[in-house]
CSV table of C-alpha atoms in Angstrom, one decimal:
chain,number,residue,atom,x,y,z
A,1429,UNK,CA,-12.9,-8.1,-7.8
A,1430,UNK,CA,-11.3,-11.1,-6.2
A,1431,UNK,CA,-14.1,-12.0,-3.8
A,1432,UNK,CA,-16.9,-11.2,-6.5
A,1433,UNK,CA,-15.5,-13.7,-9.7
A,1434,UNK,CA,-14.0,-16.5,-10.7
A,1435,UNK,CA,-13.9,-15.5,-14.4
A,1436,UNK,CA,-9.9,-15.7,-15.6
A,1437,UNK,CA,-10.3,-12.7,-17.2
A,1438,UNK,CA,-11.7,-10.2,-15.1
A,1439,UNK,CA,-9.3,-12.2,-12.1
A,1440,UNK,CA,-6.4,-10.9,-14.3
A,1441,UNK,CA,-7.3,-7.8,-15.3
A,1442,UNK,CA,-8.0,-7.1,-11.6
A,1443,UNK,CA,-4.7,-8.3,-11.2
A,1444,UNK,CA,-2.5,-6.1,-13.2
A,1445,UNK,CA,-4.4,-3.4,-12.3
A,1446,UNK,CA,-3.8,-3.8,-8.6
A,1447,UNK,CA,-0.9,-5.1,-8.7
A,1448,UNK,CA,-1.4,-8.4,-7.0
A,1449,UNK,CA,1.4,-10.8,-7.4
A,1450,UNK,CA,4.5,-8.3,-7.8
A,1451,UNK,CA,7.6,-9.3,-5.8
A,1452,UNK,CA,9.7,-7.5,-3.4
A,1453,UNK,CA,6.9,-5.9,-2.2
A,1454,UNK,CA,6.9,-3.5,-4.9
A,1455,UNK,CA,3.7,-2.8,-4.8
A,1456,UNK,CA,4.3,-0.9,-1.5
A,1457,UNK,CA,6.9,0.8,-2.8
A,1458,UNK,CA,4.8,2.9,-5.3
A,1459,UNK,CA,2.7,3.7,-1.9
A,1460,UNK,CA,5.1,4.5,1.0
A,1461,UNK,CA,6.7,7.7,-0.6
A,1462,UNK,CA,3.0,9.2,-0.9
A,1463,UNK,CA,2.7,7.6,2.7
A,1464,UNK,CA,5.8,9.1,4.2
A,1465,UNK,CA,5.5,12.4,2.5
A,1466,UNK,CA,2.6,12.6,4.3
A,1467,UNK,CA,3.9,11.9,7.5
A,1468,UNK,CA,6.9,14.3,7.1
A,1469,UNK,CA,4.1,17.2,6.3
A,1470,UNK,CA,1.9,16.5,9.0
A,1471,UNK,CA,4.0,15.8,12.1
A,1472,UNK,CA,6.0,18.4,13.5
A,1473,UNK,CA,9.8,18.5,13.7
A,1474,UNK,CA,9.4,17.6,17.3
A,1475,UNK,CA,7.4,14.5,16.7
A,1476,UNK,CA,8.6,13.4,13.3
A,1477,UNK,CA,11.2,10.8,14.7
A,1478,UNK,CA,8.0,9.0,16.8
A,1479,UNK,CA,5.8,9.3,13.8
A,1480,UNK,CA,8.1,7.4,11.7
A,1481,UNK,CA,9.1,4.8,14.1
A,1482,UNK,CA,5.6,4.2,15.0
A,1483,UNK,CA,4.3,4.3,11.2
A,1484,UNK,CA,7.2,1.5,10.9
A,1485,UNK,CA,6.3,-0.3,13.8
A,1486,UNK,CA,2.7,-0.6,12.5
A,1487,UNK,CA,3.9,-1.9,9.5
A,1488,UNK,CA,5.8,-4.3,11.1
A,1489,UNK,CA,2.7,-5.4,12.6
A,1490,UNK,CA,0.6,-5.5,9.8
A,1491,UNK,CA,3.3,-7.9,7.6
A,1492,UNK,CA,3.0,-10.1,10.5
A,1493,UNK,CA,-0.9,-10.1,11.1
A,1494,UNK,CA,-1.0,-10.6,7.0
A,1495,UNK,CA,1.0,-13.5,7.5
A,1496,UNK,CA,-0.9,-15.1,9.9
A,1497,UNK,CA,-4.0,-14.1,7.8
A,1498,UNK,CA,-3.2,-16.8,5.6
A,1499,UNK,CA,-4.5,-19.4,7.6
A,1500,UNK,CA,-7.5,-17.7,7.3
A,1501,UNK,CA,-9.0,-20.1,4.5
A,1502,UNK,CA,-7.9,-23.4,6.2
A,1503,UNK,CA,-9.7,-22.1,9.7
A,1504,UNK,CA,-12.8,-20.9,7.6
A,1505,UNK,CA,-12.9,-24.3,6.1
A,1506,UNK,CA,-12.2,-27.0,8.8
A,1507,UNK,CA,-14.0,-25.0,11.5
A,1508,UNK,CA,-16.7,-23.8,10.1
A,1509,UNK,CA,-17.8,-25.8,7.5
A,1510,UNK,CA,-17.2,-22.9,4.5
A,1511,UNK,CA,-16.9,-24.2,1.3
A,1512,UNK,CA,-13.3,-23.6,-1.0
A,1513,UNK,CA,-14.4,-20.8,-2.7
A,1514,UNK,CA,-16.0,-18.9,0.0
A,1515,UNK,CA,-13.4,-19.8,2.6
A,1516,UNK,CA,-11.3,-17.1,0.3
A,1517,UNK,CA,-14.2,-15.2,-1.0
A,1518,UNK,CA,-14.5,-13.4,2.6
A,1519,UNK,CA,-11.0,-12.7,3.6
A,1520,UNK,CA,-11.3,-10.7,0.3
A,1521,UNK,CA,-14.4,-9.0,1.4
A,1522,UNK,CA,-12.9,-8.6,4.6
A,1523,UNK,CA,-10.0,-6.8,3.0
A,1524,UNK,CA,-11.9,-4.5,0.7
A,1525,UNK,CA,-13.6,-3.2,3.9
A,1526,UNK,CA,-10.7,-2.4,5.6
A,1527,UNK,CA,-9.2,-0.7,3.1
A,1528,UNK,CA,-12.5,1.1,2.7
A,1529,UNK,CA,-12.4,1.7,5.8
A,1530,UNK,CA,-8.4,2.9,6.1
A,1531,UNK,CA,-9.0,5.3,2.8
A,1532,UNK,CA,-11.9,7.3,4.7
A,1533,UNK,CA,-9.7,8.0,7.7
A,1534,UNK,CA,-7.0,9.8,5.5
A,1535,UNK,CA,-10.0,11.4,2.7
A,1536,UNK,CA,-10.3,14.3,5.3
A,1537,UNK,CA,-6.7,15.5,5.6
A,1538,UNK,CA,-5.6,18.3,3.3
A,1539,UNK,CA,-2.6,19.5,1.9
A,1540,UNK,CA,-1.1,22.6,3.9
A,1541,UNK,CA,-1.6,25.6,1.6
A,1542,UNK,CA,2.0,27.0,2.5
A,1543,UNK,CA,3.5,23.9,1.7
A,1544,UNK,CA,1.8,23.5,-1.8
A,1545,UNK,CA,2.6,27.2,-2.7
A,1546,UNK,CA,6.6,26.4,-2.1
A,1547,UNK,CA,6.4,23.2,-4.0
A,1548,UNK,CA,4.4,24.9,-7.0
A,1549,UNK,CA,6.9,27.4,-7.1
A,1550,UNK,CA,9.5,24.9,-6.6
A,1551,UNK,CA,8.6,23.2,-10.2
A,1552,UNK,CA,7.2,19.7,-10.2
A,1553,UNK,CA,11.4,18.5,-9.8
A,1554,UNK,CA,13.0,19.9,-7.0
A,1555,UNK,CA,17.2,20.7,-8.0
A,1556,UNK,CA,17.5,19.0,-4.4
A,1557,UNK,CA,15.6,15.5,-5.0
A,1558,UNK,CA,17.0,14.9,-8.5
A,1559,UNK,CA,19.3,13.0,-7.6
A,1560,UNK,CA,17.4,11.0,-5.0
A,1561,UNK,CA,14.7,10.5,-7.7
A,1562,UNK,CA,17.1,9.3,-10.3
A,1563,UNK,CA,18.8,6.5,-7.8
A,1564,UNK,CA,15.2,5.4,-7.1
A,1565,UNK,CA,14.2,5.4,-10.7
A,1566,UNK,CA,17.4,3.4,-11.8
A,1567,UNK,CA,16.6,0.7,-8.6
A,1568,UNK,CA,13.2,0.2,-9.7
A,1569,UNK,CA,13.9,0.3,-13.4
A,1570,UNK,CA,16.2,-3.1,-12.5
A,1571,UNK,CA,13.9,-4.1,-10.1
A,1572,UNK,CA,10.9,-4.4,-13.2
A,1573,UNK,CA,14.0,-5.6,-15.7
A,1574,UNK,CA,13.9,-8.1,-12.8
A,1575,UNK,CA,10.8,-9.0,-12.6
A,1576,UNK,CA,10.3,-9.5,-16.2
């Protein structure tokens, strides 16, 4: 939406639906249980600990490349002659590919059948992970008293 408008009100609806703009990375946060969940299912015992630290390492990475991204609109502009609004206009085009791109890599994995059966029978709140999920739910309730 960002690379296709300028109108205020489609810019901001955009906005609180992606959640553009919210601190702390907390944004992330409603991702990388999904994410890690993910990883925990898929790699084995045996691997799990260089899964993780390479998932982490990536991530590392990508804060870093995002960081230096924002240059990206200066460069586009003083090298290369783009005008202001399209200087930002194709980083955001550049990003909605990627993350095109990033979402059809993971749309062929599946849930394991054995694991979904356990969790079913499980109930949608585990005994073990209620207390987990009621620390996490208190943090982030203060963390969006926080944030206003």
């Amino acid at each position: 939406m960002f690379a296709l408008t300028t109108d205020p009100v489609w810019l901001i609806a955009a906005s609180v639906l992606g959640g553009v703009g919210l601190a702390n990375g907390a944004a992330g946060a409603l991702t990388v249980s999904s994410f890690d969940a993910l990883l925990a299912e898929k790699a084995s015992e045996a691997q799990r600990t260089r899964v993780f630290a390479a998932s982490q390492a990536f991530w590392s990475l990508a804060l870093a490349v995002g960081s230096l991204a924002a240059a990206v609109p200066t460069l586009l502009r003083t090298s290369f002659g783009v005008s202001d609004l399209e200087s930002y206009r194709l980083p955001y085009l550049a990003m909605a590919m990627v993350t095109v791109a990033a979402a059809a890599l993971l749309a062929p994995l599946r849930e394991d059948v054995t694991v979904r059966a356990a969790r079913v029978a499980a109930g949608w709140l585990p005994r073990r992970s209620r207390p987990a999920i009621a620390t996490y739910a208190l943090g982030i309730g203060f963390l969006g008293f926080g944030l206003g």
